[in-house]
PDB file of C-alpha atoms in Angstrom:
ATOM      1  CA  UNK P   1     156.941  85.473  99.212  1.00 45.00           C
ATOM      2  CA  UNK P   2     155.101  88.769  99.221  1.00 47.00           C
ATOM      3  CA  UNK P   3     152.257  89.266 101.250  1.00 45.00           C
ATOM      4  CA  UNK P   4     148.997  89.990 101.145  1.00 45.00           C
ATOM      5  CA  UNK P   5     147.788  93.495 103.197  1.00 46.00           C
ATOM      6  CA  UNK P   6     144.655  92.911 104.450  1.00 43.00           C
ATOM      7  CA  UNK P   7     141.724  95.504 105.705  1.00 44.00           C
ATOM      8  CA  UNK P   8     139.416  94.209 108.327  1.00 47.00           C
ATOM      9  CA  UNK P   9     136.813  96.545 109.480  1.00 49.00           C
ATOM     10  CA  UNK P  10     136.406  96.695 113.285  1.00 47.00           C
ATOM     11  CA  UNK P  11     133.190  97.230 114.593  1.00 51.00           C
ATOM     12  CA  UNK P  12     133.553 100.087 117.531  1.00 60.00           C
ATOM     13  CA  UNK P  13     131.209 100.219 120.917  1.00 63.00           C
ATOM     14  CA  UNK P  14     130.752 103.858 119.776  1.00 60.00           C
ATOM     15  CA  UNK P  15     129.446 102.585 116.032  1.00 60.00           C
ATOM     16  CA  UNK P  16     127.441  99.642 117.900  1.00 76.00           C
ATOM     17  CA  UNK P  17     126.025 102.559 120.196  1.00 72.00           C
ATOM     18  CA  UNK P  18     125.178 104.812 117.379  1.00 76.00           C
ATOM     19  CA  UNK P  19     123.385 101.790 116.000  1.00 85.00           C
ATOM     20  CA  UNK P  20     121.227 100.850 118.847  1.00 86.00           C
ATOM     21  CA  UNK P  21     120.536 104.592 119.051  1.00 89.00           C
ATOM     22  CA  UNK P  22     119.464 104.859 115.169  1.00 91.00           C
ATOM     23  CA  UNK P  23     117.061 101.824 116.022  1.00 92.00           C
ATOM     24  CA  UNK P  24     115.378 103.439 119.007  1.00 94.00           C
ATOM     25  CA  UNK P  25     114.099 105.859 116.938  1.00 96.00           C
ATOM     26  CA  UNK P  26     112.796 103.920 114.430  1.00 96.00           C
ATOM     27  CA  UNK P  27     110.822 102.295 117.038  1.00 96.00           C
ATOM     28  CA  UNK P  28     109.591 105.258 118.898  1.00 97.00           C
ATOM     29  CA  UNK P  29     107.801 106.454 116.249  1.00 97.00           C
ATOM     30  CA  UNK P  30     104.177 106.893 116.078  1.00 97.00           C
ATOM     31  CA  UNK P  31     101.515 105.234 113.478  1.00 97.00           C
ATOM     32  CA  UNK P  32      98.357 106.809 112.397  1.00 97.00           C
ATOM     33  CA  UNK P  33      96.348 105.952 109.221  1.00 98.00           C
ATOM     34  CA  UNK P  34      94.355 107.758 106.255  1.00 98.00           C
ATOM     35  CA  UNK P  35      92.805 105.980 102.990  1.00 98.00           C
ATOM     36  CA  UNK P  36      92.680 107.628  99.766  1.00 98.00           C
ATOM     37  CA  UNK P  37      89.614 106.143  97.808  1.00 98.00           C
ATOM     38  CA  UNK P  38      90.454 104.207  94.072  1.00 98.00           C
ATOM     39  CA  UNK P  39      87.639 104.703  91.608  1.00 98.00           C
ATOM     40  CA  UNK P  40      87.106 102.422  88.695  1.00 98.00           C
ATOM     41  CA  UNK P  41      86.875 104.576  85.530  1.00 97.00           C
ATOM     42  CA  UNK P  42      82.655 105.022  85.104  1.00 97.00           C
ATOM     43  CA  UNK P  43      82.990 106.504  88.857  1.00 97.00           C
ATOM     44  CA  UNK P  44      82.534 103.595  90.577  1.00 98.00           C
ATOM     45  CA  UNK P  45      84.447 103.169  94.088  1.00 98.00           C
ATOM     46  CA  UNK P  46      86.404  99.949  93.406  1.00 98.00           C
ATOM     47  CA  UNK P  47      88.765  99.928  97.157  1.00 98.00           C
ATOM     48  CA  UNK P  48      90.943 102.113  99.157  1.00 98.00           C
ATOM     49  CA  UNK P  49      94.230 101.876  99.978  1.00 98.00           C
ATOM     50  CA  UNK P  50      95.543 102.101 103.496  1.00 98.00           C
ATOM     51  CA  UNK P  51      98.373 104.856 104.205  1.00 97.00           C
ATOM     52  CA  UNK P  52     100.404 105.117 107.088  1.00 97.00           C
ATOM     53  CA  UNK P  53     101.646 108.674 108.844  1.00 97.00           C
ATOM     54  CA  UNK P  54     104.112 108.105 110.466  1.00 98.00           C
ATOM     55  CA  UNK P  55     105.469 110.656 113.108  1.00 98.00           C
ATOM     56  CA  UNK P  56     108.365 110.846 115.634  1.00 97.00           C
ATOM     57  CA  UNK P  57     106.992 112.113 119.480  1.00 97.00           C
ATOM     58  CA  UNK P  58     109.901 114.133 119.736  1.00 96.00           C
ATOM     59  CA  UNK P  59     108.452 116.330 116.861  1.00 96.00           C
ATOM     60  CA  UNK P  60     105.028 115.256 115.985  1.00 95.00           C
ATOM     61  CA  UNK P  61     104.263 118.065 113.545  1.00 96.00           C
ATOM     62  CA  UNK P  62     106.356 116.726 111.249  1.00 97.00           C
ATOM     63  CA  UNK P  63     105.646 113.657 108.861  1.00 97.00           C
ATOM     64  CA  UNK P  64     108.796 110.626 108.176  1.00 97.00           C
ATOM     65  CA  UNK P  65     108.421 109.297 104.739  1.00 95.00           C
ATOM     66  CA  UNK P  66     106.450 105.906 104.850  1.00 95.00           C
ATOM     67  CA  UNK P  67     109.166 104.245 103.021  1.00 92.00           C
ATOM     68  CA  UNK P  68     111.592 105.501 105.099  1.00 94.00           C
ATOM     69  CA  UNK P  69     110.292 104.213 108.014  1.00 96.00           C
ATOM     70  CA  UNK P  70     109.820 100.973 107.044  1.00 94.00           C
ATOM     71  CA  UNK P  71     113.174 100.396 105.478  1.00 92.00           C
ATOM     72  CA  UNK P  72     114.200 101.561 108.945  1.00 95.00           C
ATOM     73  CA  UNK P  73     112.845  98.651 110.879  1.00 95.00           C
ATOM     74  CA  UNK P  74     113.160  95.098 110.865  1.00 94.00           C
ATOM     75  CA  UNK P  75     111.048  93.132 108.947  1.00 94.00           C
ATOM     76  CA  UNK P  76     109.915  91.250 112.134  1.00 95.00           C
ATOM     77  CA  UNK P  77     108.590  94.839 113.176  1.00 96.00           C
ATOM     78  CA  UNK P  78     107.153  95.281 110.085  1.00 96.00           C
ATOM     79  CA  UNK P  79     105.170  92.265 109.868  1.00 96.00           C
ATOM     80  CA  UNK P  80     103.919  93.313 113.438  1.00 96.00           C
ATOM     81  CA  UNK P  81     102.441  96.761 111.503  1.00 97.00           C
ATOM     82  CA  UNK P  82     100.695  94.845 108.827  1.00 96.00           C
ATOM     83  CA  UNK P  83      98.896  92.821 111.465  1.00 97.00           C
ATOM     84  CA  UNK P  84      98.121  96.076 112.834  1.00 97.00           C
ATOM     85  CA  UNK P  85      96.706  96.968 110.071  1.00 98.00           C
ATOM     86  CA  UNK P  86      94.716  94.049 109.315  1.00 97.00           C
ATOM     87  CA  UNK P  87      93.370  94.042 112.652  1.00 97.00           C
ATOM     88  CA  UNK P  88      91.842  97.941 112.122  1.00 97.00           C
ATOM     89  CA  UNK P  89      90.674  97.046 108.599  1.00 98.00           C
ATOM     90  CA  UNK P  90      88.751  93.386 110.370  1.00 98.00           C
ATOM     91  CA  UNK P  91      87.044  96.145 112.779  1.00 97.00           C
ATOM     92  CA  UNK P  92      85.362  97.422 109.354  1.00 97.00           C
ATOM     93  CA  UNK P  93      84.619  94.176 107.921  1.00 97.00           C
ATOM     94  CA  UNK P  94      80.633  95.062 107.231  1.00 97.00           C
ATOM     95  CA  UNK P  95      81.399  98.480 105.595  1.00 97.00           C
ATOM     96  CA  UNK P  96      83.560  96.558 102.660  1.00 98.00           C
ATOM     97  CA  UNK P  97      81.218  93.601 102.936  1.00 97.00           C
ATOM     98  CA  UNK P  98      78.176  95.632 102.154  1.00 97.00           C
ATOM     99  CA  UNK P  99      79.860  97.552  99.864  1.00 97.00           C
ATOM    100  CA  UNK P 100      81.621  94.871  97.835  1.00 97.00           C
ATOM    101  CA  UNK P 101      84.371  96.806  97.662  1.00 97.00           C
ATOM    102  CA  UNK P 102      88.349  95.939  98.054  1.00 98.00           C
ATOM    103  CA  UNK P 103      91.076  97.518 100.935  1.00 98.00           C
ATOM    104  CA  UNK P 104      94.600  97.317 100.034  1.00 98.00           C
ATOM    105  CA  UNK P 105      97.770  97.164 102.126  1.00 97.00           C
ATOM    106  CA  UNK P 106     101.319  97.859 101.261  1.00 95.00           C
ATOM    107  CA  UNK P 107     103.908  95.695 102.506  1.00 93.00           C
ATOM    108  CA  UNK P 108     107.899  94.821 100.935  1.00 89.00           C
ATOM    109  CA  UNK P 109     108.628  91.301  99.389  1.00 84.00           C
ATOM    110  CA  UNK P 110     110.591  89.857 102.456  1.00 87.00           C
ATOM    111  CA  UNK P 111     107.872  91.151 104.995  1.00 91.00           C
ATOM    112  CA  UNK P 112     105.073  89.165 102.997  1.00 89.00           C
ATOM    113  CA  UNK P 113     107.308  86.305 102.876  1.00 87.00           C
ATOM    114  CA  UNK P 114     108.050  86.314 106.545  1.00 91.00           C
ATOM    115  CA  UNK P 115     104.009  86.449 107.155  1.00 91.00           C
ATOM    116  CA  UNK P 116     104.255  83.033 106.198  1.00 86.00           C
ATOM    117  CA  UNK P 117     105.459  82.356 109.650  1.00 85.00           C
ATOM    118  CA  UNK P 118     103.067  83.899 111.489  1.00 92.00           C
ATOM    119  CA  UNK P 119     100.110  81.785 112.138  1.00 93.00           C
ATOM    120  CA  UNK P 120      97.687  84.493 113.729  1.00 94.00           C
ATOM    121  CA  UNK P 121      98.423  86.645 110.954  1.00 94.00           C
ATOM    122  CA  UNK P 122      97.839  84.351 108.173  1.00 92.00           C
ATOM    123  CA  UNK P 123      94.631  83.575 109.939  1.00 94.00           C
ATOM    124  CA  UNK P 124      93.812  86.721 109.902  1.00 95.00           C
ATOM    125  CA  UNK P 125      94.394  86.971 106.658  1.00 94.00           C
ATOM    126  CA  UNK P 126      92.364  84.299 105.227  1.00 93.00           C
ATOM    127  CA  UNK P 127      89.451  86.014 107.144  1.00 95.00           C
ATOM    128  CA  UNK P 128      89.233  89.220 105.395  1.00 96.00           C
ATOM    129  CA  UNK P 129      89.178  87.818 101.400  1.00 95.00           C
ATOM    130  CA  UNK P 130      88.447  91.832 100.571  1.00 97.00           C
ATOM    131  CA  UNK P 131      91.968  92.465 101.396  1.00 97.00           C
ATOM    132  CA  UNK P 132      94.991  93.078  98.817  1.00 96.00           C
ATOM    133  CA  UNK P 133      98.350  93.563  99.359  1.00 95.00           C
ATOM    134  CA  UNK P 134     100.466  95.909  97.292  1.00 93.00           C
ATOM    135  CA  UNK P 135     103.959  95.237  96.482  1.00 88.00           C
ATOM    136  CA  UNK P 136     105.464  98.535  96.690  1.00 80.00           C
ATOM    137  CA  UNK P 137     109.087  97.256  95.858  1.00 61.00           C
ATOM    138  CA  UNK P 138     109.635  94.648  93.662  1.00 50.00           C
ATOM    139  CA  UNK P 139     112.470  92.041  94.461  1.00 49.00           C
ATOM    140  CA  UNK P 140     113.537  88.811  93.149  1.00 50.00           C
ATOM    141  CA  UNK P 141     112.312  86.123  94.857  1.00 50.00           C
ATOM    142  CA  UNK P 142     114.704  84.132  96.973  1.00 52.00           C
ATOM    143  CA  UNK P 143     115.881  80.672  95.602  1.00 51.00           C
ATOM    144  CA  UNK P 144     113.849  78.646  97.624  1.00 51.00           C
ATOM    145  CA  UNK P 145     110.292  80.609  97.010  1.00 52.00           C
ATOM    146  CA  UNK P 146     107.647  79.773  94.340  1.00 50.00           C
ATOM    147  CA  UNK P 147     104.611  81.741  93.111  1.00 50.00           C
ATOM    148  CA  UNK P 148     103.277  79.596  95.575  1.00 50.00           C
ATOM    149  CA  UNK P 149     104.999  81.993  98.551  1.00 58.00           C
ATOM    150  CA  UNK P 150     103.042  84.838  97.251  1.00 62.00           C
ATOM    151  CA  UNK P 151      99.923  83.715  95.818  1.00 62.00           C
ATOM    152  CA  UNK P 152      98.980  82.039  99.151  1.00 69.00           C
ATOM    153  CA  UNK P 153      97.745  85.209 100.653  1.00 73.00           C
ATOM    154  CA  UNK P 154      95.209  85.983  97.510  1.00 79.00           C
ATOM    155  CA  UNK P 155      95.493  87.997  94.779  1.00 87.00           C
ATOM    156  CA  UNK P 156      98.457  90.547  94.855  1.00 90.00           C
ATOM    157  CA  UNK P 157      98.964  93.841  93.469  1.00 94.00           C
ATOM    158  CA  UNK P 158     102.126  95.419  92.260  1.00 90.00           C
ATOM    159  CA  UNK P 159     102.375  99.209  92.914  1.00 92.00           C
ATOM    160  CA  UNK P 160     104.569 101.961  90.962  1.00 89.00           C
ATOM    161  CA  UNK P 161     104.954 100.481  87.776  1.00 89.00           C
ATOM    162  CA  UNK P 162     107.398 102.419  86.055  1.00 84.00           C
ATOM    163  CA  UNK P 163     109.821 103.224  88.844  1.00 76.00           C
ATOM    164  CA  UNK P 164     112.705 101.720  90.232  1.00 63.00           C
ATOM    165  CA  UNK P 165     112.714  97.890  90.012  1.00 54.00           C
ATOM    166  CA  UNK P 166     108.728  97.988  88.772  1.00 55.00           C
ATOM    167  CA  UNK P 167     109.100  96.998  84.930  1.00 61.00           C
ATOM    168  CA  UNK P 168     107.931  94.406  82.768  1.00 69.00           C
ATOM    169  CA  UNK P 169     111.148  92.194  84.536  1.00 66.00           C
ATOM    170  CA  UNK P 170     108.405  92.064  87.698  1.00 66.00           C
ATOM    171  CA  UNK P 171     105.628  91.027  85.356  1.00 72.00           C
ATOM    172  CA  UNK P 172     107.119  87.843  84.078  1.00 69.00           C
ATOM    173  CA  UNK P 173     107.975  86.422  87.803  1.00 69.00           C
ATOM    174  CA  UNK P 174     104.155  86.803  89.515  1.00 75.00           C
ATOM    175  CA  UNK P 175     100.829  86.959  88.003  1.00 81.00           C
ATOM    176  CA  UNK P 176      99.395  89.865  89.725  1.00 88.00           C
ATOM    177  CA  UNK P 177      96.195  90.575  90.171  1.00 93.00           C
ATOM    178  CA  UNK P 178      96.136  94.275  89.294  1.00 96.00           C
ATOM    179  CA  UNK P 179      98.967  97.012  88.794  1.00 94.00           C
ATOM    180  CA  UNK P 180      99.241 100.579  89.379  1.00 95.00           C
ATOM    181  CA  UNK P 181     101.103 102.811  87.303  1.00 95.00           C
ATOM    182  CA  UNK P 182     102.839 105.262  88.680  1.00 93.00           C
ATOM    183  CA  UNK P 183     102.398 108.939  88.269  1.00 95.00           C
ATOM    184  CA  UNK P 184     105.909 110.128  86.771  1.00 93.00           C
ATOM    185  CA  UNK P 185     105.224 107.288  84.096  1.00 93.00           C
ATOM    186  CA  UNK P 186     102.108 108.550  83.316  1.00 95.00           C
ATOM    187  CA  UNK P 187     102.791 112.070  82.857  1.00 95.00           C
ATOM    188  CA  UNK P 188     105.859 111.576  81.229  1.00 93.00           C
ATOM    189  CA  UNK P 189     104.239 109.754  78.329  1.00 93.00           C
ATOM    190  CA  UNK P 190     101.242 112.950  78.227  1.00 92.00           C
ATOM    191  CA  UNK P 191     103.818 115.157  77.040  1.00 93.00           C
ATOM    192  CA  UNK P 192     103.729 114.299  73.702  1.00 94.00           C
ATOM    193  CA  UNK P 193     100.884 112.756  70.731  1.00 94.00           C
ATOM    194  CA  UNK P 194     103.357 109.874  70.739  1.00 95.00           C
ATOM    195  CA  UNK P 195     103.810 109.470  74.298  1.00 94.00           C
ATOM    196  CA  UNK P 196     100.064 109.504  74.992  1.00 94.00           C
ATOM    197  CA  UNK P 197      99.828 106.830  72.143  1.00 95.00           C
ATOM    198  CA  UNK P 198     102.505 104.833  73.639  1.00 95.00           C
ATOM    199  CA  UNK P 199     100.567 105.031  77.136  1.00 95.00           C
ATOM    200  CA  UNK P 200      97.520 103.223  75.659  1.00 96.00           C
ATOM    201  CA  UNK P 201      99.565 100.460  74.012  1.00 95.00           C
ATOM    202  CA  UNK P 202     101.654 100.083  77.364  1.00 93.00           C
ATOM    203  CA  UNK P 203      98.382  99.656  78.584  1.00 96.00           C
ATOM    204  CA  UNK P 204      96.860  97.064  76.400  1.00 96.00           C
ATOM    205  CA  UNK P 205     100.267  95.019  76.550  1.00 92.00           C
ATOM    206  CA  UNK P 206      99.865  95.001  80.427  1.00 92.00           C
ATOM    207  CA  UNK P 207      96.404  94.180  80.411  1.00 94.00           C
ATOM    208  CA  UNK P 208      97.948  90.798  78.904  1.00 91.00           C
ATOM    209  CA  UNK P 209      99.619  90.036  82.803  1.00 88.00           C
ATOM    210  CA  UNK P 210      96.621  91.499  85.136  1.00 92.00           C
ATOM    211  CA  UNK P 211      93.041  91.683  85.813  1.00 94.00           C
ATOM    212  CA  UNK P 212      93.581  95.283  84.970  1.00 96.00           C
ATOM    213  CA  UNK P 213      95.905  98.665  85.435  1.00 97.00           C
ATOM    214  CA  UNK P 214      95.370 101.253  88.008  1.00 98.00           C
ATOM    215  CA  UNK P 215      96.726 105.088  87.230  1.00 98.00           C
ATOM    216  CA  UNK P 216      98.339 106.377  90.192  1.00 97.00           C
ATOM    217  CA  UNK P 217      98.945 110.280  90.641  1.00 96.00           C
ATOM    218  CA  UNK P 218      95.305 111.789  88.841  1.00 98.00           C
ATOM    219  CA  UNK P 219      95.414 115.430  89.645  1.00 97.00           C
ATOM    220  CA  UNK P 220      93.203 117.120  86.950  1.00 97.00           C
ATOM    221  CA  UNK P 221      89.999 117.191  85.619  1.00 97.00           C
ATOM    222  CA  UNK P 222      92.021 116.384  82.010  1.00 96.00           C
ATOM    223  CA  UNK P 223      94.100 113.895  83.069  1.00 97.00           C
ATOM    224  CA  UNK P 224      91.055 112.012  84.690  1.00 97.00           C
ATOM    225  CA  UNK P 225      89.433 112.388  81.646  1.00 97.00           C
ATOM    226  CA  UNK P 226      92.598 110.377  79.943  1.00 95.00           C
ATOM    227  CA  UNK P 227      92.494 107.780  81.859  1.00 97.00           C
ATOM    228  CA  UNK P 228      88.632 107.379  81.380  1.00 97.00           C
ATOM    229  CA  UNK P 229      89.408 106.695  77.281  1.00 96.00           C
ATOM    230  CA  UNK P 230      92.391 104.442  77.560  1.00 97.00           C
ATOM    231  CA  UNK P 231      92.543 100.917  78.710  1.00 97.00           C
ATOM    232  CA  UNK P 232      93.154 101.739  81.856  1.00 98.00           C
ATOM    233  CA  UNK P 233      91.081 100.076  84.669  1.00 98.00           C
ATOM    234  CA  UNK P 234      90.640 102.431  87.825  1.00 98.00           C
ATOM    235  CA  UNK P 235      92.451 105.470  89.443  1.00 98.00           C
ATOM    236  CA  UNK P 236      93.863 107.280  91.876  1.00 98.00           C
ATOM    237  CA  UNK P 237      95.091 110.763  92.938  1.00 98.00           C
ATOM    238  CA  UNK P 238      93.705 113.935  94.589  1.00 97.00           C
ATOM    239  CA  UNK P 239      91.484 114.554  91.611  1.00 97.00           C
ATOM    240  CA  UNK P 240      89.193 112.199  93.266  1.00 97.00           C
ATOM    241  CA  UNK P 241      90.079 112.508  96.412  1.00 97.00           C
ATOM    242  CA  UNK P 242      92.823 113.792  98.872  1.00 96.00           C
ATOM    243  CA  UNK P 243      93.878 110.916 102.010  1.00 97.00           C
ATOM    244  CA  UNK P 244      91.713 110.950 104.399  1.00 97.00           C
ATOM    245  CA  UNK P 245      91.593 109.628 107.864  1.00 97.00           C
ATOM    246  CA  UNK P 246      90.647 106.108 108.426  1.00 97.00           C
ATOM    247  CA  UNK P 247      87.778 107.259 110.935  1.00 95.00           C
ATOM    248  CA  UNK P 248      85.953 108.728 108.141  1.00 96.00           C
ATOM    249  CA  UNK P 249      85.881 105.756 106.140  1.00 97.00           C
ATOM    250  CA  UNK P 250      81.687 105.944 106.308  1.00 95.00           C
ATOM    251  CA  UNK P 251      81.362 109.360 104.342  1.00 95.00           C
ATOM    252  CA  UNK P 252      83.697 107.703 101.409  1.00 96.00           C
ATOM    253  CA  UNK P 253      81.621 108.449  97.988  1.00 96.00           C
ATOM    254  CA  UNK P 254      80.674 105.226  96.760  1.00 96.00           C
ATOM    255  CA  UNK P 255      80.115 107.021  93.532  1.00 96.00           C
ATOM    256  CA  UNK P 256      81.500 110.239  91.876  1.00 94.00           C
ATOM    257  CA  UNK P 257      78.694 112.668  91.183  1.00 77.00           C
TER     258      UNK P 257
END
């Protein structure tokens, strides 16, 4: 009887070293947080969105990709940064209040699913209704998890239509609330008299599966004035306004001049 040659990986101390080591980094680093301001197309502020900076102490001038970062760290970590959040946002309850504006978060599939879990946070949730969360990755959901999983913390957005795993696949799983499409989609389609005609019947068709779509990614005077004459909902980009940190949130224009 022949046999069978079989390859079994060994884990090393060095490799479970190197590991612990890659971690520890990941946790060192440092938050800090900016908005950038989405306006509704007639110039009206309709929320902001939350970013995170992230930075590593050991050099603090320079920035770590978001998404990096929190691919990095476990999603038990992660769900400890959205609370976090939450808990800076709740300090500013009366500005959105009196405002009547909206304040979204981004957070991954499996971290909003594991919030489930967390009783203070999902209190905290249901105390700040203004709130959003933004899907920034879309993933199927896991066998045992409904609409039900997601819709239980409000309305949810989906962010970056148009790249990676963000298609019209996403759309049929979860009724979101709104979607943003992302920039390389958008100016991809300006290039050409059919793109830009394709963009406003994309639009219309997604209109079908949200409250409405969000442009990501406005950088000109001409592409904000685009966006203004398709079917498109709100905005955002540094057209209208680079981040800016979250202790300035008072001077945000409520309205473009």
């Amino acid at each position: 009887m022949n046999s069978i040659p079989v390859t079994q990986r060994l884990t090393t101390p060095e490799a479970n070293i190197a590991s612990l080591e890659k971690l520890r980094f990941w946790l060192q680093c440092v938050r800090s947080y900016a908005y950038q301001p989405i306006y509704k197309t007639d110039g009206r502020l309709m929320a902001v969105e939350l970013l995170t900076i992230v930075t590593h102490p050991d050099n603090p001038a320079q920035r770590i990709a978001p998404d990096r970062y929190f691919t990095s760290v476990p999603v038990r970590h992660r769900v400890l940064v959205v609370e976090e959040q939450l808990r800076m946002l709740a300090e500013r309850s009366a500005f959105f209040l009196r405002h009547d504006i909206l304040a979204s978060v981004n957070v991954d599939g499996p971290t909003l699913l594991a919030m489930r879990g967390q009783p203070k946070v999902t209190a905290l949730i249901e105390s700040l209704p203004w709130v959003r969360f933004e899907l920034v990755e879309h993933i199927s959901l896991p066998q045992d998890s409904t609409f039900a999983s997601i819709s239980e913390f409000g309305p949810v957005w989906l962010d970056d239509f148009g790249t990676g795993m963000a298609n019209f696949s996403a759309l049929s799983e979860v009724r979101y609330d709104y979607i943003k499409v992302a920039r390389e989609l958008f100016m991809m389609l300006r290039k050409t008299p059919e793109g830009r005609n394709l963009f406003i019947l994309l639009l219309q068709l997604m209109n079908r599966y949200c409250q409405g779509v969000i442009v990501e990614g406005v950088e000109t005077v001409e592409e904000w004035r685009d966006v203004q004459v398709s079917p498109a909902y709100a905005a955002q980009g540094y057209f209208l306004s680079r981040p800016v940190p979250f202790d300035n949130l008072e001077n945000v224009l409520i309205n473009l001049l």
